[in-house]
CSV table of C-alpha atoms and ligand atoms in Angstrom, one decimal:
chain,number,residue,atom,x,y,z
A,522,MET,CA,19.4,-2.9,-11.6
A,523,THR,CA,15.8,-1.6,-11.4
A,524,ARG,CA,15.1,0.2,-8.2
A,525,VAL,CA,11.7,-0.6,-6.6
A,526,PHE,CA,10.2,1.4,-3.7
A,527,SER,CA,6.9,1.0,-1.9
A,528,GLY,CA,5.3,1.8,1.5
A,529,ILE,CA,2.4,0.9,3.7
A,530,LYS,CA,0.7,3.0,6.5
A,531,PRO,CA,0.3,1.7,10.0
A,532,THR,CA,-3.3,2.9,10.2
A,533,GLY,CA,-4.8,-0.4,11.2
A,534,PRO,CA,-4.2,-4.1,11.0
A,535,VAL,CA,-3.2,-5.2,7.5
A,536,GLN,CA,-6.1,-6.4,5.4
A,537,LEU,CA,-6.3,-8.9,2.5
A,538,GLY,CA,-6.4,-6.0,-0.1
A,539,ASN,CA,-3.0,-4.7,1.1
A,540,LEU,CA,-1.6,-8.3,0.7
A,541,LEU,CA,-3.1,-9.2,-2.7
A,542,GLY,CA,-2.9,-5.7,-4.2
A,543,ALA,CA,0.6,-4.8,-3.2
A,544,LEU,CA,2.6,-6.7,-0.5
A,545,ARG,CA,2.9,-10.1,-2.3
A,546,TYR,CA,4.5,-8.3,-5.3
A,547,TRP,CA,7.0,-6.7,-2.9
A,548,VAL,CA,8.1,-10.2,-2.1
A,549,THR,CA,8.5,-11.4,-5.7
A,550,ASP,CA,10.2,-8.2,-6.7
A,551,GLN,CA,13.0,-8.9,-4.3
A,552,ALA,CA,14.5,-11.6,-6.7
A,553,GLU,CA,14.9,-9.3,-9.6
A,554,ALA,CA,15.2,-5.7,-8.4
A,555,ASP,CA,16.9,-3.5,-5.8
A,556,THR,CA,14.0,-3.3,-3.4
A,557,ILE,CA,13.3,-0.7,-0.7
A,558,PHE,CA,10.2,-1.0,1.6
A,559,CYS,CA,9.0,1.4,4.2
A,560,VAL,CA,6.4,1.6,7.0
A,561,VAL,CA,5.1,5.1,6.3
A,562,ASP,CA,4.3,6.1,9.9
A,563,LEU,CA,4.2,9.9,9.1
A,564,HIS,CA,1.3,9.2,6.6
A,565,ALA,CA,-0.7,7.7,9.5
A,566,LEU,CA,-0.5,11.1,11.2
A,567,THR,CA,-2.8,12.6,8.6
A,568,VAL,CA,-5.7,11.4,10.8
A,569,PRO,CA,-5.7,11.4,14.6
A,570,GLN,CA,-3.8,8.4,16.1
A,571,ASP,CA,-3.5,7.0,19.6
A,572,PRO,CA,0.2,7.3,20.4
A,573,ALA,CA,0.6,3.9,22.1
A,574,GLU,CA,-1.4,2.2,19.4
A,575,LEU,CA,0.6,3.8,16.6
A,576,ARG,CA,3.9,2.7,18.2
A,577,ALA,CA,2.6,-0.9,18.6
A,578,ARG,CA,1.1,-1.0,15.1
A,579,THR,CA,4.3,0.3,13.5
A,580,LEU,CA,6.4,-2.5,15.0
A,581,GLU,CA,3.7,-5.1,14.3
A,582,LEU,CA,3.5,-4.0,10.6
A,583,ALA,CA,7.3,-4.3,10.2
A,584,GLN,CA,7.0,-7.8,11.7
A,585,LEU,CA,4.2,-8.7,9.4
A,586,LEU,CA,6.2,-7.6,6.4
A,587,LEU,CA,9.0,-9.9,7.5
A,588,ALA,CA,6.4,-12.7,8.0
A,589,ILE,CA,5.1,-12.2,4.5
A,590,GLY,CA,8.6,-12.7,3.1
A,591,ILE,CA,10.4,-9.4,3.0
A,592,ASP,CA,14.0,-10.6,3.4
A,593,PRO,CA,16.4,-8.0,5.0
A,594,ALA,CA,19.3,-9.7,3.2
A,595,GLN,CA,17.6,-8.7,-0.1
A,596,SER,CA,15.6,-5.6,0.7
A,597,THR,CA,16.1,-2.4,2.7
A,598,LEU,CA,13.2,-2.3,5.3
A,599,PHE,CA,12.8,0.8,7.5
A,600,ILE,CA,10.4,3.2,9.2
A,601,GLN,CA,9.8,6.5,7.4
A,602,SER,CA,10.2,8.7,10.5
A,603,HIS,CA,13.7,7.3,11.1
A,604,VAL,CA,14.9,8.9,7.8
A,605,PRO,CA,14.3,12.7,8.2
A,606,GLU,CA,15.2,13.3,4.5
A,607,HIS,CA,11.6,12.3,3.7
A,608,THR,CA,10.1,15.4,5.4
A,609,GLU,CA,12.6,17.8,4.0
A,610,LEU,CA,12.0,16.7,0.4
A,611,SER,CA,8.3,16.7,1.1
A,612,TRP,CA,8.4,20.4,1.8
A,613,ILE,CA,10.3,21.0,-1.5
A,614,LEU,CA,7.6,19.0,-3.3
A,615,GLU,CA,4.8,20.8,-1.6
A,616,CYS,CA,6.2,23.9,-3.1
A,617,THR,CA,6.4,22.2,-6.5
A,618,ALA,CA,2.8,20.9,-6.4
A,619,ALA,CA,-0.2,23.2,-7.3
A,620,PHE,CA,-3.0,23.7,-4.8
A,621,GLY,CA,-5.5,22.7,-7.5
A,622,GLU,CA,-3.8,19.4,-8.3
A,623,LEU,CA,-3.8,18.4,-4.6
A,624,ARG,CA,-7.5,19.4,-4.4
A,625,ARG,CA,-8.3,16.9,-7.2
A,626,MET,CA,-7.0,13.9,-5.3
A,627,THR,CA,-9.9,11.5,-4.8
A,628,GLN,CA,-8.5,10.0,-1.6
A,629,PHE,CA,-8.5,13.4,-0.1
A,630,LYS,CA,-12.1,13.9,-1.1
A,631,ASP,CA,-13.1,10.5,0.3
A,632,LYS,CA,-11.3,10.8,3.6
A,633,SER,CA,-12.3,14.5,4.2
A,634,ASP,CA,-16.0,14.1,3.4
A,635,ASN,CA,-17.9,13.9,6.7
A,636,ALA,CA,-14.7,13.9,8.8
A,637,ASP,CA,-14.9,16.0,12.0
A,638,PHE,CA,-11.4,17.2,11.7
A,639,VAL,CA,-9.5,17.5,8.4
A,640,SER,CA,-5.7,18.1,8.9
A,641,ALA,CA,-3.7,20.1,6.5
A,642,GLY,CA,-1.4,17.0,6.3
A,643,LEU,CA,-4.3,15.0,4.8
A,644,PHE,CA,-4.4,17.5,2.0
A,645,THR,CA,-0.6,17.7,1.4
A,646,TYR,CA,0.3,14.1,2.0
A,647,PRO,CA,0.6,13.1,-1.7
A,648,ALA,CA,3.6,15.4,-1.7
A,649,LEU,CA,5.1,13.4,1.1
A,650,MET,CA,4.4,10.2,-0.8
A,651,ALA,CA,6.1,11.7,-3.8
A,652,ALA,CA,9.1,12.5,-1.6
A,653,ASP,CA,9.2,8.9,-0.3
A,654,ILE,CA,9.4,7.6,-3.9
A,655,LEU,CA,11.7,10.3,-5.5
A,656,LEU,CA,14.2,10.2,-2.7
A,657,TYR,CA,15.5,6.8,-3.8
A,658,ASP,CA,15.8,7.3,-7.6
A,659,THR,CA,12.9,4.8,-7.8
A,660,ASP,CA,12.1,3.3,-11.2
A,661,ARG,CA,9.0,1.3,-10.3
A,662,VAL,CA,6.4,1.4,-7.5
A,663,PRO,CA,4.2,-1.6,-6.9
A,664,VAL,CA,0.9,-0.4,-5.5
A,665,GLY,CA,-2.8,-1.2,-5.6
A,666,ASP,CA,-5.2,0.6,-7.9
A,667,ASP,CA,-6.3,3.1,-5.2
A,668,GLN,CA,-2.8,4.7,-5.4
A,669,ARG,CA,-2.8,5.2,-9.2
A,670,GLN,CA,-3.6,8.9,-8.9
A,671,HIS,CA,-1.0,9.6,-6.3
A,672,LEU,CA,1.6,7.9,-8.4
A,673,GLU,CA,0.6,10.0,-11.4
A,674,LEU,CA,1.2,13.1,-9.2
A,675,SER,CA,4.6,11.9,-8.2
A,676,ARG,CA,5.5,11.5,-11.8
A,677,ASP,CA,4.2,15.0,-12.6
A,678,LEU,CA,6.1,16.6,-9.7
A,679,ALA,CA,9.4,14.9,-10.8
A,680,ILE,CA,8.9,16.0,-14.4
A,681,ARG,CA,8.0,19.6,-13.4
A,682,PHE,CA,11.0,19.9,-11.0
A,683,ASN,CA,13.4,18.5,-13.6
A,684,HIS,CA,12.0,20.9,-16.2
A,685,ARG,CA,12.4,23.9,-13.8
A,686,TYR,CA,15.7,23.1,-12.1
A,687,GLY,CA,17.4,20.6,-14.4
A,688,ASP,CA,17.7,16.8,-14.2
A,689,THR,CA,17.2,15.8,-10.5
A,690,PHE,CA,14.7,13.0,-10.1
A,691,VAL,CA,14.1,9.7,-11.8
A,692,VAL,CA,10.5,9.7,-13.1
A,693,PRO,CA,8.9,6.5,-11.5
A,694,GLU,CA,6.4,4.1,-13.1
A,695,ALA,CA,3.5,2.6,-11.2
A,696,SER,CA,3.2,-1.2,-11.3
A,697,ILE,CA,-0.4,-2.2,-10.6
A,698,PRO,CA,-1.4,-5.9,-10.7
A,699,LYS,CA,-3.9,-7.2,-13.3
A,700,ILE,CA,-5.7,-9.4,-10.6
A,701,GLY,CA,-6.2,-8.2,-7.0
A,702,ALA,CA,-5.5,-4.6,-7.7
A,703,ARG,CA,-8.8,-3.6,-6.0
A,704,VAL,CA,-10.1,-6.0,-3.4
A,705,MET,CA,-13.6,-4.9,-2.4
A,706,ASP,CA,-15.4,-5.0,1.0
A,707,LEU,CA,-17.2,-8.4,1.4
A,708,GLN,CA,-20.3,-6.8,2.7
A,709,GLU,CA,-20.3,-3.7,0.5
A,710,PRO,CA,-18.6,-4.9,-2.7
A,711,THR,CA,-18.7,-1.5,-4.4
A,712,ARG,CA,-16.3,-0.1,-1.8
A,713,LYS,CA,-12.7,-1.1,-1.5
A,714,MET,CA,-11.5,-3.1,1.4
A,715,SER,CA,-9.7,-0.8,3.8
A,716,LYS,CA,-7.8,-1.3,7.0
A,717,SER,CA,-9.2,1.8,8.7
A,718,GLU,CA,-12.9,1.3,7.7
A,719,ASP,CA,-15.1,0.0,10.4
A,720,SER,CA,-16.5,-3.0,8.6
A,721,PRO,CA,-15.4,-6.1,10.5
A,722,GLN,CA,-17.5,-8.6,8.5
A,723,GLY,CA,-16.5,-7.0,5.2
A,724,THR,CA,-12.8,-6.9,5.9
A,725,ILE,CA,-10.4,-9.9,6.1
A,726,LEU,CA,-7.4,-9.1,8.3
A,727,VAL,CA,-4.2,-11.0,7.5
A,728,LEU,CA,-4.0,-11.9,11.2
A,729,ASP,CA,-7.7,-12.8,11.6
A,730,ASP,CA,-8.5,-16.2,13.2
A,731,LEU,CA,-8.7,-18.6,10.2
A,732,ASP,CA,-12.1,-20.0,11.0
A,733,ALA,CA,-13.4,-16.4,11.1
A,734,VAL,CA,-11.8,-15.7,7.7
A,735,ALA,CA,-13.7,-18.7,6.2
A,736,LYS,CA,-17.0,-17.6,7.8
A,737,LYS,CA,-16.6,-14.0,6.5
A,738,ILE,CA,-16.1,-15.3,2.9
A,739,LYS,CA,-19.1,-17.7,3.2
A,740,ARG,CA,-21.3,-14.8,4.3
A,741,ALA,CA,-20.0,-12.4,1.6
A,742,VAL,CA,-22.7,-10.4,-0.2
A,743,THR,CA,-23.4,-11.8,-3.7
A,744,ASP,CA,-26.7,-11.1,-5.6
A,745,THR,CA,-30.0,-12.7,-6.4
A,746,GLU,CA,-29.0,-14.3,-9.6
A,747,THR,CA,-27.4,-17.7,-9.6
A,748,ASP,CA,-24.8,-17.8,-12.5
A,749,VAL,CA,-21.1,-17.4,-11.7
A,750,ARG,CA,-19.7,-14.7,-14.0
A,751,PHE,CA,-16.9,-12.2,-13.8
A,752,ASP,CA,-18.5,-8.9,-14.3
A,753,PRO,CA,-17.5,-6.3,-11.7
A,754,ALA,CA,-20.1,-3.7,-13.0
A,755,THR,CA,-23.2,-5.8,-12.6
A,756,LYS,CA,-22.0,-8.5,-10.3
A,757,PRO,CA,-19.6,-6.8,-7.9
A,758,GLY,CA,-19.8,-9.3,-5.0
A,759,VAL,CA,-19.3,-12.5,-7.1
A,760,SER,CA,-16.6,-10.8,-9.2
A,761,ASN,CA,-14.8,-9.8,-6.0
A,762,LEU,CA,-14.7,-13.4,-4.8
A,763,LEU,CA,-13.4,-14.5,-8.3
A,764,SER,CA,-10.7,-11.9,-8.1
A,765,ILE,CA,-9.7,-12.9,-4.6
A,766,LEU,CA,-9.5,-16.6,-5.6
A,767,GLY,CA,-7.6,-15.6,-8.8
A,768,ALA,CA,-5.1,-13.6,-6.8
A,769,CYS,CA,-4.5,-16.4,-4.4
A,770,THR,CA,-4.1,-19.1,-7.1
A,771,GLY,CA,-2.7,-17.1,-10.0
A,772,ASP,CA,-5.6,-18.1,-12.3
A,773,ASP,CA,-7.7,-15.7,-14.4
A,774,PRO,CA,-11.1,-14.8,-12.8
A,775,HIS,CA,-13.0,-15.4,-16.1
A,776,ALA,CA,-11.5,-18.9,-16.4
A,777,ILE,CA,-12.3,-19.6,-12.7
A,778,ALA,CA,-15.9,-18.5,-13.2
A,779,GLU,CA,-16.4,-21.3,-15.8
A,780,ARG,CA,-15.5,-23.9,-13.1
A,781,PHE,CA,-18.4,-23.1,-10.8
A,782,ASP,CA,-22.2,-23.4,-11.2
A,783,ARG,CA,-23.1,-22.3,-7.6
A,784,TYR,CA,-22.1,-19.4,-5.4
A,785,GLY,CA,-21.7,-21.8,-2.4
A,786,ASP,CA,-19.0,-23.8,-4.2
A,787,LEU,CA,-17.2,-20.6,-5.3
A,788,LYS,CA,-17.3,-19.3,-1.7
A,789,SER,CA,-15.9,-22.6,-0.3
A,790,ALA,CA,-13.0,-22.6,-2.8
A,791,CYS,CA,-12.3,-18.9,-2.2
A,792,ALA,CA,-12.3,-19.5,1.6
A,793,GLU,CA,-9.9,-22.4,1.3
A,794,ALA,CA,-7.5,-20.5,-0.9
A,795,VAL,CA,-7.4,-17.4,1.4
A,796,VAL,CA,-7.0,-19.5,4.5
A,797,GLU,CA,-4.1,-21.4,2.9
A,798,THR,CA,-2.5,-18.1,1.8
A,799,LEU,CA,-2.7,-16.7,5.3
A,800,ARG,CA,-1.8,-19.8,7.4
A,801,PRO,CA,2.1,-19.7,6.8
A,802,ILE,CA,2.1,-15.9,7.2
A,803,GLN,CA,0.4,-16.2,10.6
A,804,GLN,CA,2.8,-19.0,11.7
A,805,ARG,CA,5.9,-16.9,10.8
A,806,PHE,CA,4.4,-13.8,12.4
A,807,ALA,CA,3.9,-15.7,15.7
A,808,GLU,CA,7.7,-16.5,15.7
A,809,LEU,CA,8.7,-13.0,14.9
A,810,SER,CA,6.5,-11.3,17.5
A,811,ALA,CA,8.4,-13.2,20.2
A,812,ASP,CA,11.6,-11.3,19.2
A,813,PRO,CA,10.8,-7.5,18.9
A,814,ALA,CA,14.5,-6.7,19.5
A,815,GLY,CA,15.4,-8.7,16.3
A,816,THR,CA,13.0,-6.6,14.3
A,817,ALA,CA,14.2,-3.4,15.8
A,818,ALA,CA,17.8,-4.3,14.8
A,819,ILE,CA,16.7,-5.0,11.2
A,820,LEU,CA,14.9,-1.6,11.1
A,821,ALA,CA,17.9,0.2,12.4
A,822,THR,CA,20.2,-1.3,9.7
A,823,GLY,CA,17.5,-0.5,7.1
A,824,ALA,CA,17.2,3.2,8.2
A,825,GLU,CA,21.0,3.6,8.0
A,826,LYS,CA,21.1,2.2,4.5
A,827,ALA,CA,18.1,4.2,3.4
A,828,ARG,CA,19.7,7.5,4.7
A,829,SER,CA,22.9,6.8,2.8
A,830,LEU,CA,20.8,6.4,-0.4
A,831,ALA,CA,18.5,9.4,0.3
A,832,ARG,CA,21.1,12.0,1.3
A,833,PRO,CA,22.8,12.4,-2.1
A,834,VAL,CA,19.4,12.7,-3.9
A,835,LEU,CA,18.3,15.4,-1.4
A,836,GLU,CA,21.6,17.2,-1.8
A,837,ARG,CA,21.1,17.1,-5.6
A,838,ALA,CA,17.6,18.7,-5.2
A,839,ARG,CA,18.9,21.3,-2.7
A,840,ALA,CA,21.8,22.3,-5.0
A,841,ASN,CA,19.6,22.5,-8.2
A,842,LEU,CA,17.0,24.6,-6.3
A,843,GLY,CA,19.7,27.1,-5.3
A,844,LEU,CA,19.7,26.6,-1.6
A,845,LEU,CA,22.9,28.0,-0.2
A,846,PRO,CA,24.9,25.0,1.2
A,847,PRO,CA,26.2,25.3,4.8
A,848,ALA,CA,29.9,26.3,5.1
B,1272,AQP,N1,-8.6,-3.0,-1.2
B,1272,AQP,C1,-7.4,-3.0,-1.8
B,1272,AQP,N2,-7.1,-3.7,-2.9
B,1272,AQP,C2,-5.9,-3.8,-3.4
B,1272,AQP,N3,-4.9,-3.1,-3.0
B,1272,AQP,C3,-5.1,-2.3,-1.9
B,1272,AQP,N4,-4.2,-1.5,-1.1
B,1272,AQP,C4,-5.0,-0.9,-0.1
B,1272,AQP,N5,-6.2,-1.4,-0.2
B,1272,AQP,C5,-6.3,-2.2,-1.2
B,1272,AQP,C6,-2.8,-1.3,-1.4
B,1272,AQP,O1,-2.1,-1.6,-0.2
B,1272,AQP,C7,-0.9,-0.8,-0.2
B,1272,AQP,C8,-0.7,-0.2,1.2
B,1272,AQP,O2,-1.8,0.7,1.4
B,1272,AQP,P1,-1.6,1.9,2.3
B,1272,AQP,O3,-1.3,1.5,3.7
B,1272,AQP,O4,-0.5,2.8,1.8
B,1272,AQP,O5,-2.9,2.7,2.3
B,1272,AQP,P2,-4.3,2.6,1.5
B,1272,AQP,O6,-4.0,2.4,0.1
B,1272,AQP,O7,-5.1,3.8,1.9
B,1272,AQP,O8,-4.8,1.3,2.2
B,1272,AQP,P3,-6.0,1.1,3.2
B,1272,AQP,O9,-5.9,-0.3,3.7
B,1272,AQP,O10,-7.3,1.5,2.6
B,1272,AQP,O11,-5.6,2.1,4.4
B,1272,AQP,P4,-6.5,3.2,5.1
B,1272,AQP,O12,-7.7,2.6,5.5
B,1272,AQP,O13,-5.7,3.7,6.2
B,1272,AQP,O14,-6.6,4.3,4.1
B,1272,AQP,C9,-1.0,0.2,-1.3
B,1272,AQP,O15,-0.2,-0.1,-2.4
B,1272,AQP,C10,-2.5,0.2,-1.7
B,1272,AQP,O16,-2.7,0.5,-3.1
């Protein structure tokens, strides 16, 4: 059975891009693959975090994943820091990665530009991400388009390690959706929507009040033309709304564009589709938040299962590297 792995950082409240670009595919993958999903809390540490907030967000994110439809009977769901094998393999992969290739990562450039403090972890974190993936003999990784470069690096590290030390890691494939892979900020549609960006009117949070969601979409930046056309290069705002609507309904953005003559109608249809996508998630989340102990128990079982899968892969890497085993 195909092994699927993916993760999400608790760096802020989950936004629509996370849902449409990645999380909804996690749910559909469950039916046909052996799925492992992880709240990658160690990745959040690459930028300063408030401890109480990080703890609360990590639990909330796990509850949200369950609310979206991650089923613990079908998937292994756990918190990254509960499985210490991730950090050990990360060190091994940091020593496999070249300084120059980490320096080329565009996310590092984006996040370090103008930052007051740039941690060494922000620079090396793609190696931790590679460890997350390679530790589970992963065949396929469902991610949004912004993670394409990191996935490519994970593949390169697996291939390089296998070449140097013999067959150790499965070389993973990225799976990036055709529609919704890069949801853009509603106010600045040339920049991707992000959970840690300070753009409240441009970002739709999965747990936003539903009236506020509709208002944000109706106030989305478009352009001074009037024709509805899917053309991200010249019409980024309108194309973003078409992509969002397409991701919610399963229709092609070009075909959707033909159904509308006016931006106002497109915005209303998009707002309705997003609200109806979010409504059942919010209802289920409200039920789950009343039972934090239930989620904690699911995460404990998940971590135990994840460790049992990760240990043999790490042992394989240690042995092939030539690390002396303990007596
Ligand atoms: N705007 C987006 N459109 C489509 N997919 C997106 N993803 C993120 N933003 C968009 C996908 O969501 C998954 C989880 O993301 P992550 O938590 O690992 O971190 P990220 O990619 O850096 O997402 P954010 O929201 O932008 O977080 P911050 O602001 O903390 O950096 C990934 O599969 C990602 O591709």
